[in-house]
PDB file of C-alpha atoms in Angstrom:
ATOM      1  CA  MET A 141      69.654  93.251  20.532  1.00  0.00           C
ATOM      2  CA  ARG A 142      68.076  91.915  23.681  1.00  0.00           C
ATOM      3  CA  LEU A 143      70.804  89.297  24.097  1.00  0.00           C
ATOM      4  CA  ARG A 144      73.599  91.865  23.758  1.00  0.00           C
ATOM      5  CA  PHE A 145      71.963  94.190  26.282  1.00  0.00           C
ATOM      6  CA  THR A 146      71.633  91.377  28.835  1.00  0.00           C
ATOM      7  CA  ALA A 147      75.253  90.288  28.499  1.00  0.00           C
ATOM      8  CA  THR A 148      76.550  93.846  28.818  1.00  0.00           C
ATOM      9  CA  ALA A 149      74.496  94.559  31.945  1.00  0.00           C
ATOM     10  CA  ALA A 150      75.808  91.446  33.668  1.00  0.00           C
ATOM     11  CA  ILE A 151      79.391  92.678  33.596  1.00  0.00           C
ATOM     12  CA  PRO A 152      79.100  95.421  36.279  1.00  0.00           C
ATOM     13  CA  ILE A 153      77.113  93.060  38.473  1.00  0.00           C
ATOM     14  CA  ILE A 154      79.954  90.549  38.433  1.00  0.00           C
ATOM     15  CA  LEU A 155      82.539  93.279  39.049  1.00  0.00           C
ATOM     16  CA  CYS A 156      80.601  94.658  42.029  1.00  0.00           C
ATOM     17  CA  GLY A 157      80.477  91.196  43.555  1.00  0.00           C
ATOM     18  CA  CYS A 158      84.252  90.889  43.259  1.00  0.00           C
ATOM     19  CA  ILE A 159      84.872  94.273  44.951  1.00  0.00           C
ATOM     20  CA  HIS A 160      82.784  93.435  48.030  1.00  0.00           C
ATOM     21  CA  ASP A 161      84.660  90.179  48.588  1.00  0.00           C
ATOM     22  CA  HIS A 162      87.545  92.242  50.132  1.00  0.00           C
ATOM     23  CA  PRO A 163      87.354  93.325  53.846  1.00  0.00           C
ATOM     24  CA  GLY A 164      86.182  96.840  54.544  1.00  0.00           C
ATOM     25  CA  PRO A 165      88.178  99.449  56.451  1.00  0.00           C
ATOM     26  CA  ASP A 166      86.603  98.424  59.779  1.00  0.00           C
ATOM     27  CA  ALA A 167      87.204  94.709  59.364  1.00  0.00           C
ATOM     28  CA  HIS A 168      89.134  92.861  62.116  1.00  0.00           C
ATOM     29  CA  ASP A 169      92.717  91.903  61.273  1.00  0.00           C
ATOM     30  CA  PRO A 170      93.091  88.331  62.585  1.00  0.00           C
ATOM     31  CA  THR A 171      96.897  88.677  62.786  1.00  0.00           C
ATOM     32  CA  LEU A 172      96.651  91.291  65.557  1.00  0.00           C
ATOM     33  CA  VAL A 173      97.254  90.242  69.176  1.00  0.00           C
ATOM     34  CA  ASN A 174      94.634  90.827  71.891  1.00  0.00           C
ATOM     35  CA  VAL A 175      96.389  91.912  75.081  1.00  0.00           C
ATOM     36  CA  ALA A 176      95.274  91.985  78.706  1.00  0.00           C
ATOM     37  CA  ILE A 177      97.417  93.089  81.638  1.00  0.00           C
ATOM     38  CA  GLU A 178      97.438  91.265  84.956  1.00  0.00           C
ATOM     39  CA  VAL A 179      98.087  94.036  87.467  1.00  0.00           C
ATOM     40  CA  THR A 180      99.503  92.923  90.810  1.00  0.00           C
ATOM     41  CA  PRO A 181      99.058  95.862  93.220  1.00  0.00           C
ATOM     42  CA  PRO A 182     101.453  96.819  96.026  1.00  0.00           C
ATOM     43  CA  PRO A 183     100.743  95.291  99.455  1.00  0.00           C
ATOM     44  CA  GLU A 184      98.656  98.134 100.898  1.00  0.00           C
ATOM     45  CA  TRP A 185      96.037  97.670  98.182  1.00  0.00           C
ATOM     46  CA  GLU A 186      95.068  94.374  99.798  1.00  0.00           C
ATOM     47  CA  GLU A 187      93.866  96.214 102.892  1.00  0.00           C
ATOM     48  CA  LYS A 188      91.213  98.005 100.836  1.00  0.00           C
ATOM     49  CA  SER A 189      88.347  96.764  98.699  1.00  0.00           C
ATOM     50  CA  LEU A 190      88.213  97.781  95.094  1.00  0.00           C
ATOM     51  CA  ASN A 191      85.728  97.355  92.274  1.00  0.00           C
ATOM     52  CA  VAL A 192      85.873  98.460  88.666  1.00  0.00           C
ATOM     53  CA  LYS A 193      83.531 101.431  88.113  1.00  0.00           C
ATOM     54  CA  THR A 194      83.368 104.749  86.364  1.00  0.00           C
ATOM     55  CA  ARG A 195      84.237 107.944  88.236  1.00  0.00           C
ATOM     56  CA  GLU A 196      80.598 109.026  88.410  1.00  0.00           C
ATOM     57  CA  ASP A 197      79.500 105.829  90.159  1.00  0.00           C
ATOM     58  CA  SER A 198      81.300 106.386  93.456  1.00  0.00           C
ATOM     59  CA  HIS A 199      82.191 109.221  95.811  1.00  0.00           C
ATOM     60  CA  GLU A 200      84.870 107.198  97.597  1.00  0.00           C
ATOM     61  CA  SER A 201      88.564 107.265  96.868  1.00  0.00           C
ATOM     62  CA  GLN A 202      89.453 105.467  93.662  1.00  0.00           C
ATOM     63  CA  HIS A 203      92.562 104.023  92.093  1.00  0.00           C
ATOM     64  CA  ARG A 204      93.496 105.243  88.635  1.00  0.00           C
ATOM     65  CA  ILE A 205      95.437 102.847  86.403  1.00  0.00           C
ATOM     66  CA  ILE A 206      96.949 104.190  83.182  1.00  0.00           C
ATOM     67  CA  ALA A 207      98.511 101.835  80.627  1.00  0.00           C
ATOM     68  CA  GLU A 208     100.598 103.117  77.721  1.00  0.00           C
ATOM     69  CA  VAL A 209     102.033 101.098  74.864  1.00  0.00           C
ATOM     70  CA  MET A 210     105.050 102.596  73.075  1.00  0.00           C
ATOM     71  CA  ARG A 211     107.105 101.549  70.078  1.00  0.00           C
ATOM     72  CA  ASN A 212     110.401 103.137  69.061  1.00  0.00           C
ATOM     73  CA  GLY A 213     109.882 105.855  71.644  1.00  0.00           C
ATOM     74  CA  LYS A 214     106.462 106.828  70.251  1.00  0.00           C
ATOM     75  CA  LYS A 215     103.185 106.344  72.123  1.00  0.00           C
ATOM     76  CA  GLU A 216     100.917 103.977  70.177  1.00  0.00           C
ATOM     77  CA  TRP A 217      98.024 103.474  72.596  1.00  0.00           C
ATOM     78  CA  ARG A 218      96.826 104.678  76.006  1.00  0.00           C
ATOM     79  CA  HIS A 219      94.103 103.307  78.269  1.00  0.00           C
ATOM     80  CA  GLU A 220      92.824 104.603  81.613  1.00  0.00           C
ATOM     81  CA  GLN A 221      90.835 102.486  84.085  1.00  0.00           C
ATOM     82  CA  ILE A 222      89.211 103.659  87.329  1.00  0.00           C
ATOM     83  CA  ILE A 223      88.886 101.186  90.219  1.00  0.00           C
ATOM     84  CA  SER A 224      86.740 102.162  93.200  1.00  0.00           C
ATOM     85  CA  SER A 225      86.871 100.989  96.815  1.00  0.00           C
ATOM     86  CA  GLU A 226      84.121  98.431  97.293  1.00  0.00           C
ATOM     87  CA  GLU A 227      84.512  94.748  96.451  1.00  0.00           C
ATOM     88  CA  TYR A 228      88.176  94.075  95.694  1.00  0.00           C
ATOM     89  CA  SER A 229      89.879  92.031  98.390  1.00  0.00           C
ATOM     90  CA  SER A 230      93.200  90.686  97.113  1.00  0.00           C
ATOM     91  CA  GLY A 231      95.110  89.285  94.174  1.00  0.00           C
ATOM     92  CA  PRO A 232      95.810  90.563  90.655  1.00  0.00           C
ATOM     93  CA  ILE A 233      93.440  92.705  88.605  1.00  0.00           C
ATOM     94  CA  ILE A 234      92.846  91.726  84.963  1.00  0.00           C
ATOM     95  CA  ILE A 235      92.431  94.695  82.623  1.00  0.00           C
ATOM     96  CA  ARG A 236      91.697  93.962  78.963  1.00  0.00           C
ATOM     97  CA  LEU A 237      93.131  96.644  76.727  1.00  0.00           C
ATOM     98  CA  PRO A 238      90.508  97.958  74.262  1.00  0.00           C
ATOM     99  CA  PHE A 239      92.884  97.705  71.312  1.00  0.00           C
ATOM    100  CA  SER A 240      94.898  95.025  69.510  1.00  0.00           C
ATOM    101  CA  LEU A 241      98.623  95.113  68.804  1.00  0.00           C
ATOM    102  CA  HIS A 242     100.801  94.016  65.928  1.00  0.00           C
ATOM    103  CA  ALA A 243     103.125  91.067  66.538  1.00  0.00           C
ATOM    104  CA  VAL A 244     106.189  93.223  67.217  1.00  0.00           C
ATOM    105  CA  GLU A 245     108.113  94.568  70.229  1.00  0.00           C
ATOM    106  CA  TYR A 246     106.651  97.272  72.476  1.00  0.00           C
ATOM    107  CA  THR A 247     107.279  98.992  75.780  1.00  0.00           C
ATOM    108  CA  LEU A 248     104.387  98.621  78.213  1.00  0.00           C
ATOM    109  CA  SER A 249     104.197 101.224  80.989  1.00  0.00           C
ATOM    110  CA  VAL A 250     101.607 101.306  83.783  1.00  0.00           C
ATOM    111  CA  TRP A 251     101.024 104.102  86.295  1.00  0.00           C
ATOM    112  CA  SER A 252      98.644 103.966  89.265  1.00  0.00           C
ATOM    113  CA  ASP A 253      97.625 106.630  91.777  1.00  0.00           C
ATOM    114  CA  ILE A 254      94.662 107.542  93.972  1.00  0.00           C
ATOM    115  CA  LEU A 255      91.806 109.857  93.034  1.00  0.00           C
ATOM    116  CA  HIS A 256      90.025 111.593  95.882  1.00  0.00           C
ATOM    117  CA  PRO A 257      86.433 112.814  95.487  1.00  0.00           C
ATOM    118  CA  GLU A 258      85.899 116.459  94.636  1.00  0.00           C
ATOM    119  CA  SER A 259      89.616 117.169  94.166  1.00  0.00           C
ATOM    120  CA  ALA A 260      91.998 117.184  91.235  1.00  0.00           C
ATOM    121  CA  PRO A 261      94.355 114.203  90.720  1.00  0.00           C
ATOM    122  CA  ALA A 262      97.468 114.428  92.875  1.00  0.00           C
ATOM    123  CA  TYR A 263      99.663 113.759  89.841  1.00  0.00           C
ATOM    124  CA  ASP A 264      99.763 115.084  86.307  1.00  0.00           C
ATOM    125  CA  ALA A 265     100.207 111.810  84.395  1.00  0.00           C
ATOM    126  CA  GLU A 266      99.305 113.039  80.920  1.00  0.00           C
ATOM    127  CA  LEU A 267     102.855 112.066  79.906  1.00  0.00           C
ATOM    128  CA  LEU A 268     104.044 108.952  81.708  1.00  0.00           C
ATOM    129  CA  ASN A 269     107.655 109.863  80.996  1.00  0.00           C
ATOM    130  CA  HIS A 270     107.136 113.141  82.863  1.00  0.00           C
ATOM    131  CA  VAL A 271     104.891 112.472  85.873  1.00  0.00           C
ATOM    132  CA  THR A 272     104.804 115.392  88.303  1.00  0.00           C
ATOM    133  CA  PRO A 273     102.696 116.429  91.290  1.00  0.00           C
ATOM    134  CA  SER A 274      99.753 118.485  90.054  1.00  0.00           C
ATOM    135  CA  GLU A 275     100.864 121.273  92.392  1.00  0.00           C
ATOM    136  CA  PRO A 276     104.414 122.048  93.587  1.00  0.00           C
ATOM    137  CA  ILE A 277     105.241 120.187  96.804  1.00  0.00           C
ATOM    138  CA  PRO A 278     107.985 121.432  99.167  1.00  0.00           C
ATOM    139  CA  PHE A 279     110.744 118.998 100.069  1.00  0.00           C
ATOM    140  CA  TRP A 280     109.524 118.025 103.535  1.00  0.00           C
ATOM    141  CA  GLU A 281     105.900 117.455 102.425  1.00  0.00           C
ATOM    142  CA  SER A 282     104.726 113.967 101.414  1.00  0.00           C
ATOM    143  CA  ARG A 283     103.984 112.843  97.887  1.00  0.00           C
ATOM    144  CA  ASN A 284     100.753 110.875  97.502  1.00  0.00           C
ATOM    145  CA  ASP A 285     100.801 107.113  97.176  1.00  0.00           C
ATOM    146  CA  CYS A 286     101.468 105.820  93.661  1.00  0.00           C
ATOM    147  CA  SER A 287     103.007 102.851  91.830  1.00  0.00           C
ATOM    148  CA  PHE A 288     104.332 101.963  88.389  1.00  0.00           C
ATOM    149  CA  PHE A 289     105.572  99.253  86.027  1.00  0.00           C
ATOM    150  CA  SER A 290     107.557  99.420  82.794  1.00  0.00           C
ATOM    151  CA  ASN A 291     109.100  96.703  80.645  1.00  0.00           C
ATOM    152  CA  TYR A 292     109.441  95.394  77.101  1.00  0.00           C
ATOM    153  CA  ILE A 293     106.869  92.980  75.704  1.00  0.00           C
ATOM    154  CA  ASP A 294     107.798  90.843  72.703  1.00  0.00           C
ATOM    155  CA  LEU A 295     104.819  89.699  70.614  1.00  0.00           C
ATOM    156  CA  ARG A 296     106.847  88.461  67.608  1.00  0.00           C
ATOM    157  CA  LYS A 297     106.231  84.796  68.382  1.00  0.00           C
ATOM    158  CA  TYR A 298     102.516  85.383  67.670  1.00  0.00           C
ATOM    159  CA  ARG A 299     103.242  86.645  64.144  1.00  0.00           C
ATOM    160  CA  ASN A 300     101.934  83.533  62.369  1.00  0.00           C
ATOM    161  CA  GLN A 301      98.971  82.966  64.701  1.00  0.00           C
ATOM    162  CA  TRP A 302      95.425  84.221  64.311  1.00  0.00           C
ATOM    163  CA  ASP A 303      93.409  85.935  67.051  1.00  0.00           C
ATOM    164  CA  SER A 304      96.084  85.396  69.702  1.00  0.00           C
ATOM    165  CA  LYS A 305      95.253  86.370  73.283  1.00  0.00           C
ATOM    166  CA  VAL A 306      98.075  87.326  75.640  1.00  0.00           C
ATOM    167  CA  VAL A 307      98.057  88.199  79.340  1.00  0.00           C
ATOM    168  CA  VAL A 308     101.039  90.316  80.401  1.00  0.00           C
ATOM    169  CA  PRO A 309     101.943  90.164  84.123  1.00  0.00           C
ATOM    170  CA  THR A 310     102.608  93.649  85.542  1.00  0.00           C
ATOM    171  CA  ALA A 311     103.754  93.827  89.170  1.00  0.00           C
ATOM    172  CA  LEU A 312     103.428  97.410  90.378  1.00  0.00           C
ATOM    173  CA  SER A 313     106.107  98.869  92.643  1.00  0.00           C
ATOM    174  CA  ARG A 314     106.228 102.137  94.507  1.00  0.00           C
ATOM    175  CA  PRO A 315     108.566 104.843  93.191  1.00  0.00           C
ATOM    176  CA  ILE A 316     108.400 106.690  96.496  1.00  0.00           C
ATOM    177  CA  ALA A 317     110.339 106.138  99.702  1.00  0.00           C
ATOM    178  CA  ARG A 318     109.017 107.134 103.111  1.00  0.00           C
ATOM    179  CA  PHE A 319     110.919 108.033 106.245  1.00  0.00           C
ATOM    180  CA  GLU A 320     109.797 108.588 109.837  1.00  0.00           C
ATOM    181  CA  ILE A 321     111.706 110.470 112.537  1.00  0.00           C
ATOM    182  CA  VAL A 322     110.802 109.216 116.014  1.00  0.00           C
ATOM    183  CA  ALA A 323     112.030 110.651 119.325  1.00  0.00           C
ATOM    184  CA  THR A 324     112.414 107.968 121.990  1.00  0.00           C
ATOM    185  CA  ASP A 325     113.074 110.339 124.909  1.00  0.00           C
ATOM    186  CA  LEU A 326     109.653 111.959 125.289  1.00  0.00           C
ATOM    187  CA  GLN A 327     109.250 111.188 128.988  1.00  0.00           C
ATOM    188  CA  GLU A 328     112.751 112.445 129.755  1.00  0.00           C
ATOM    189  CA  PHE A 329     111.971 115.698 127.918  1.00  0.00           C
ATOM    190  CA  LEU A 330     108.648 116.100 129.756  1.00  0.00           C
ATOM    191  CA  ASP A 331     110.384 115.658 133.105  1.00  0.00           C
ATOM    192  CA  TYR A 332     113.136 118.090 132.157  1.00  0.00           C
ATOM    193  CA  THR A 333     110.756 120.822 130.951  1.00  0.00           C
ATOM    194  CA  GLU A 334     107.927 120.390 133.476  1.00  0.00           C
ATOM    195  CA  PHE A 335     108.422 123.733 135.233  1.00  0.00           C
ATOM    196  CA  GLU A 336     108.692 125.708 131.968  1.00  0.00           C
ATOM    197  CA  ARG A 337     105.637 124.028 130.456  1.00  0.00           C
ATOM    198  CA  GLN A 338     103.557 124.808 133.530  1.00  0.00           C
ATOM    199  CA  HIS A 339     104.296 128.461 132.813  1.00  0.00           C
ATOM    200  CA  GLY A 340     103.192 128.231 129.164  1.00  0.00           C
ATOM    201  CA  GLU A 341     106.455 127.405 127.405  1.00  0.00           C
ATOM    202  CA  THR A 342     106.156 125.951 123.898  1.00  0.00           C
ATOM    203  CA  TYR A 343     108.655 124.273 121.581  1.00  0.00           C
ATOM    204  CA  THR A 344     109.332 123.840 117.884  1.00  0.00           C
ATOM    205  CA  VAL A 345     111.372 121.420 115.773  1.00  0.00           C
ATOM    206  CA  THR A 346     113.365 122.607 112.752  1.00  0.00           C
ATOM    207  CA  LEU A 347     114.308 120.096 110.037  1.00  0.00           C
ATOM    208  CA  SER A 348     117.216 120.933 107.751  1.00  0.00           C
ATOM    209  CA  GLY A 349     119.621 119.087 105.496  1.00  0.00           C
ATOM    210  CA  HIS A 350     120.622 118.375 101.911  1.00  0.00           C
ATOM    211  CA  SER A 351     119.908 115.624  99.372  1.00  0.00           C
ATOM    212  CA  ARG A 352     118.980 114.958  95.729  1.00  0.00           C
ATOM    213  CA  ILE A 353     115.207 114.456  95.614  1.00  0.00           C
ATOM    214  CA  ALA A 354     113.356 114.653  92.300  1.00  0.00           C
ATOM    215  CA  SER A 355     110.190 116.472  91.318  1.00  0.00           C
ATOM    216  CA  VAL A 356     109.680 114.505  88.052  1.00  0.00           C
ATOM    217  CA  PHE A 357     109.342 110.737  87.624  1.00  0.00           C
ATOM    218  CA  ASP A 358     109.691 108.743  84.389  1.00  0.00           C
ATOM    219  CA  ALA A 359     107.224 105.838  84.544  1.00  0.00           C
ATOM    220  CA  THR A 360     108.227 104.619  81.054  1.00  0.00           C
ATOM    221  CA  SER A 361     111.704 103.653  82.243  1.00  0.00           C
ATOM    222  CA  SER A 362     112.176 100.270  83.901  1.00  0.00           C
ATOM    223  CA  SER A 363     114.487 101.962  86.425  1.00  0.00           C
ATOM    224  CA  GLY A 364     112.025 104.805  87.022  1.00  0.00           C
ATOM    225  CA  ALA A 365     114.436 107.596  86.205  1.00  0.00           C
ATOM    226  CA  THR A 366     114.031 110.890  88.058  1.00  0.00           C
ATOM    227  CA  SER A 367     114.945 114.448  87.134  1.00  0.00           C
ATOM    228  CA  PHE A 368     114.499 118.137  88.033  1.00  0.00           C
ATOM    229  CA  PHE A 369     115.817 117.941  91.573  1.00  0.00           C
ATOM    230  CA  ILE A 370     114.257 120.256  94.134  1.00  0.00           C
ATOM    231  CA  SER A 371     115.849 122.381  96.852  1.00  0.00           C
ATOM    232  CA  MET A 372     115.689 121.432 100.521  1.00  0.00           C
ATOM    233  CA  PRO A 373     114.734 124.486 102.616  1.00  0.00           C
ATOM    234  CA  ASP A 374     114.408 124.287 106.382  1.00  0.00           C
ATOM    235  CA  LYS A 375     111.031 123.347 107.838  1.00  0.00           C
ATOM    236  CA  THR A 376     109.837 124.332 111.314  1.00  0.00           C
ATOM    237  CA  ILE A 377     106.929 122.534 112.958  1.00  0.00           C
ATOM    238  CA  PRO A 378     105.345 122.875 116.423  1.00  0.00           C
ATOM    239  CA  LEU A 379     106.293 120.177 118.911  1.00  0.00           C
ATOM    240  CA  SER A 380     103.077 118.548 120.125  1.00  0.00           C
ATOM    241  CA  LEU A 381     103.870 116.711 123.355  1.00  0.00           C
ATOM    242  CA  TYR A 382     100.536 115.068 124.133  1.00  0.00           C
ATOM    243  CA  GLY A 383      98.478 112.218 122.742  1.00  0.00           C
ATOM    244  CA  HIS A 384     101.463 109.917 122.137  1.00  0.00           C
ATOM    245  CA  PRO A 385     102.758 106.640 123.600  1.00  0.00           C
ATOM    246  CA  PRO A 386     104.576 107.109 126.926  1.00  0.00           C
ATOM    247  CA  ASP A 387     108.119 107.218 125.565  1.00  0.00           C
ATOM    248  CA  GLU A 388     107.957 107.877 121.804  1.00  0.00           C
ATOM    249  CA  ILE A 389     106.763 110.725 119.616  1.00  0.00           C
ATOM    250  CA  LEU A 390     106.674 110.892 115.823  1.00  0.00           C
ATOM    251  CA  LEU A 391     108.352 114.183 114.979  1.00  0.00           C
ATOM    252  CA  HIS A 392     107.893 114.019 111.214  1.00  0.00           C
ATOM    253  CA  SER A 393     107.219 111.638 108.336  1.00  0.00           C
ATOM    254  CA  CYS A 394     107.534 112.193 104.613  1.00  0.00           C
ATOM    255  CA  ALA A 395     107.322 110.343 101.270  1.00  0.00           C
ATOM    256  CA  LEU A 396     109.625 111.392  98.430  1.00  0.00           C
ATOM    257  CA  PHE A 397     110.695 110.544  94.867  1.00  0.00           C
ATOM    258  CA  PRO A 398     114.296 109.376  95.392  1.00  0.00           C
ATOM    259  CA  GLU A 399     116.681 107.906  92.902  1.00  0.00           C
ATOM    260  CA  GLU A 400     116.766 104.110  93.134  1.00  0.00           C
ATOM    261  CA  GLU A 401     118.912 104.423  96.265  1.00  0.00           C
ATOM    262  CA  ALA A 402     119.469 107.774  97.946  1.00  0.00           C
ATOM    263  CA  SER A 403     119.922 109.359 101.344  1.00  0.00           C
ATOM    264  CA  ILE A 404     119.248 112.555 103.272  1.00  0.00           C
ATOM    265  CA  ASP A 405     121.829 114.217 105.503  1.00  0.00           C
ATOM    266  CA  ALA A 406     119.528 115.745 108.083  1.00  0.00           C
ATOM    267  CA  THR A 407     119.799 117.952 111.152  1.00  0.00           C
ATOM    268  CA  ILE A 408     117.064 118.304 113.790  1.00  0.00           C
ATOM    269  CA  THR A 409     117.043 121.235 116.204  1.00  0.00           C
ATOM    270  CA  VAL A 410     114.583 121.727 119.071  1.00  0.00           C
ATOM    271  CA  TYR A 411     113.921 125.327 120.146  1.00  0.00           C
ATOM    272  CA  ASN A 412     111.926 126.935 122.898  1.00  0.00           C
ATOM    273  CA  SER A 413     109.753 130.006 122.320  1.00  0.00           C
ATOM    274  CA  ALA A 414     112.763 132.314 122.781  1.00  0.00           C
ATOM    275  CA  ARG A 415     114.607 130.433 119.997  1.00  0.00           C
ATOM    276  CA  LEU A 416     117.109 128.977 122.440  1.00  0.00           C
ATOM    277  CA  ILE A 417     118.383 125.548 121.428  1.00  0.00           C
ATOM    278  CA  MET A 418     117.053 122.755 123.646  1.00  0.00           C
ATOM    279  CA  ALA A 419     118.527 119.832 121.664  1.00  0.00           C
ATOM    280  CA  LYS A 420     120.325 119.282 118.381  1.00  0.00           C
ATOM    281  CA  SER A 421     121.143 116.198 116.285  1.00  0.00           C
ATOM    282  CA  GLU A 422     123.486 117.125 113.441  1.00  0.00           C
ATOM    283  CA  GLU A 423     124.198 115.568 110.047  1.00  0.00           C
ATOM    284  CA  PHE A 424     122.805 112.068 110.530  1.00  0.00           C
ATOM    285  CA  THR A 425     122.102 110.070 107.376  1.00  0.00           C
ATOM    286  CA  ILE A 426     118.653 108.742 106.490  1.00  0.00           C
ATOM    287  CA  PRO A 427     118.934 106.043 103.786  1.00  0.00           C
ATOM    288  CA  LEU A 428     116.061 105.985 101.297  1.00  0.00           C
ATOM    289  CA  GLU A 429     114.967 103.108  99.102  1.00  0.00           C
ATOM    290  CA  ARG A 430     111.885 102.964  96.906  1.00  0.00           C
ATOM    291  CA  GLY A 431     109.014 100.994  98.337  1.00  0.00           C
ATOM    292  CA  LYS A 432     110.465 101.012 101.856  1.00  0.00           C
ATOM    293  CA  VAL A 433     109.905 102.978 105.041  1.00  0.00           C
ATOM    294  CA  THR A 434     113.043 104.102 106.869  1.00  0.00           C
ATOM    295  CA  ARG A 435     112.434 104.659 110.563  1.00  0.00           C
ATOM    296  CA  VAL A 436     114.923 106.864 112.424  1.00  0.00           C
ATOM    297  CA  LYS A 437     114.810 106.609 116.228  1.00  0.00           C
ATOM    298  CA  GLY A 438     116.838 108.579 118.735  1.00  0.00           C
ATOM    299  CA  ASN A 439     117.010 110.968 121.661  1.00  0.00           C
ATOM    300  CA  PHE A 440     116.176 113.963 119.485  1.00  0.00           C
ATOM    301  CA  LEU A 441     114.544 115.946 122.314  1.00  0.00           C
ATOM    302  CA  THR A 442     117.459 115.714 124.765  1.00  0.00           C
ATOM    303  CA  ASN A 443     120.385 115.151 122.397  1.00  0.00           C
ATOM    304  CA  PHE A 444     122.408 118.248 123.173  1.00  0.00           C
ATOM    305  CA  TYR A 445     125.112 116.353 125.013  1.00  0.00           C
ATOM    306  CA  LYS A 446     124.950 112.821 123.575  1.00  0.00           C
ATOM    307  CA  ASN A 447     124.390 111.056 120.284  1.00  0.00           C
ATOM    308  CA  SER A 448     121.947 108.172 120.472  1.00  0.00           C
ATOM    309  CA  ILE A 449     120.346 107.604 117.061  1.00  0.00           C
ATOM    310  CA  ASN A 450     119.638 104.410 115.184  1.00  0.00           C
ATOM    311  CA  VAL A 451     118.232 103.927 111.709  1.00  0.00           C
ATOM    312  CA  ASP A 452     116.401 100.888 110.425  1.00  0.00           C
ATOM    313  CA  ASN A 453     114.762 100.234 107.095  1.00  0.00           C
ATOM    314  CA  ILE A 454     111.528  98.255 107.306  1.00  0.00           C
ATOM    315  CA  TRP A 455     111.767  95.205 105.068  1.00  0.00           C
ATOM    316  CA  ASN A 456     110.791  92.024 106.866  1.00  0.00           C
ATOM    317  CA  GLY A 457     112.114  93.612 110.037  1.00  0.00           C
ATOM    318  CA  GLU A 458     115.705  93.770 108.815  1.00  0.00           C
ATOM    319  CA  ILE A 459     117.870  96.446 110.438  1.00  0.00           C
ATOM    320  CA  LEU A 460     120.144  97.863 107.757  1.00  0.00           C
ATOM    321  CA  ILE A 461     122.043 100.649 109.507  1.00  0.00           C
ATOM    322  CA  GLU A 462     122.788 101.569 113.098  1.00  0.00           C
ATOM    323  CA  ILE A 463     124.362 104.866 114.124  1.00  0.00           C
TER     324      ILE A 463
END
């Protein structure tokens, strides 16, 4: 009887040993691919210093980088990294994603914007295919600085490899375009209006026009598709005549979400306090291109009887359009 009892008891012991030879639910799958992204920031980042920290560690402005991995139109993973302004000088930033991916095809999308202390994020980026300003912004008001990247990544060649490590280059580009309107006839206007100004006269500038400018940006599209176009109401601003270079004055600047290439047909009217027209420049075209600053220069303050406007788009100093 003792021999039979011993043999019977050994059976469950052997079976238990066989069961625990299989990996548990938390075991690492060696066929998954470990991915890091090499983020190359836009040029202006190199003028600041950045260091990886948590939000609580710093009260200075910080860059927020959001990475999303999608497959077949469905979000698989999302990672958010905060980078503060301290030690970064230049070059790419390596961010290791805290998850591993199967050896298949994905879409990798990256969004970056700036977080200011004690204020809400400028953009609602909870859905990278529907990035919007956190609060409605009128047409002539600037959107905050931001950048994005989106492209396919193909990990199928790592299918038969174990513990593969991949670094994906991601060069961020700006989805916004900025324009500046500069009057080059300041001194002429000051001479012309000297008597009126000595008696307290003031002036305003009214911006008007029409264009297709978006309020929503799709950071998951390689082309950065835009949608939900906003209206373009007139904007009136006071004309400040002092504290500028001798001949030039920046009348207005703005950053917008354009389509890949777009333009604004603008009109600028200068009024005195009685709403009499002092100068008017009608229906001139401002070309917009993402990641560029279009500078429009002309005699906007004295342009009631002549048309002297030129437009250049800053990109290695190349002048694209003259009017």
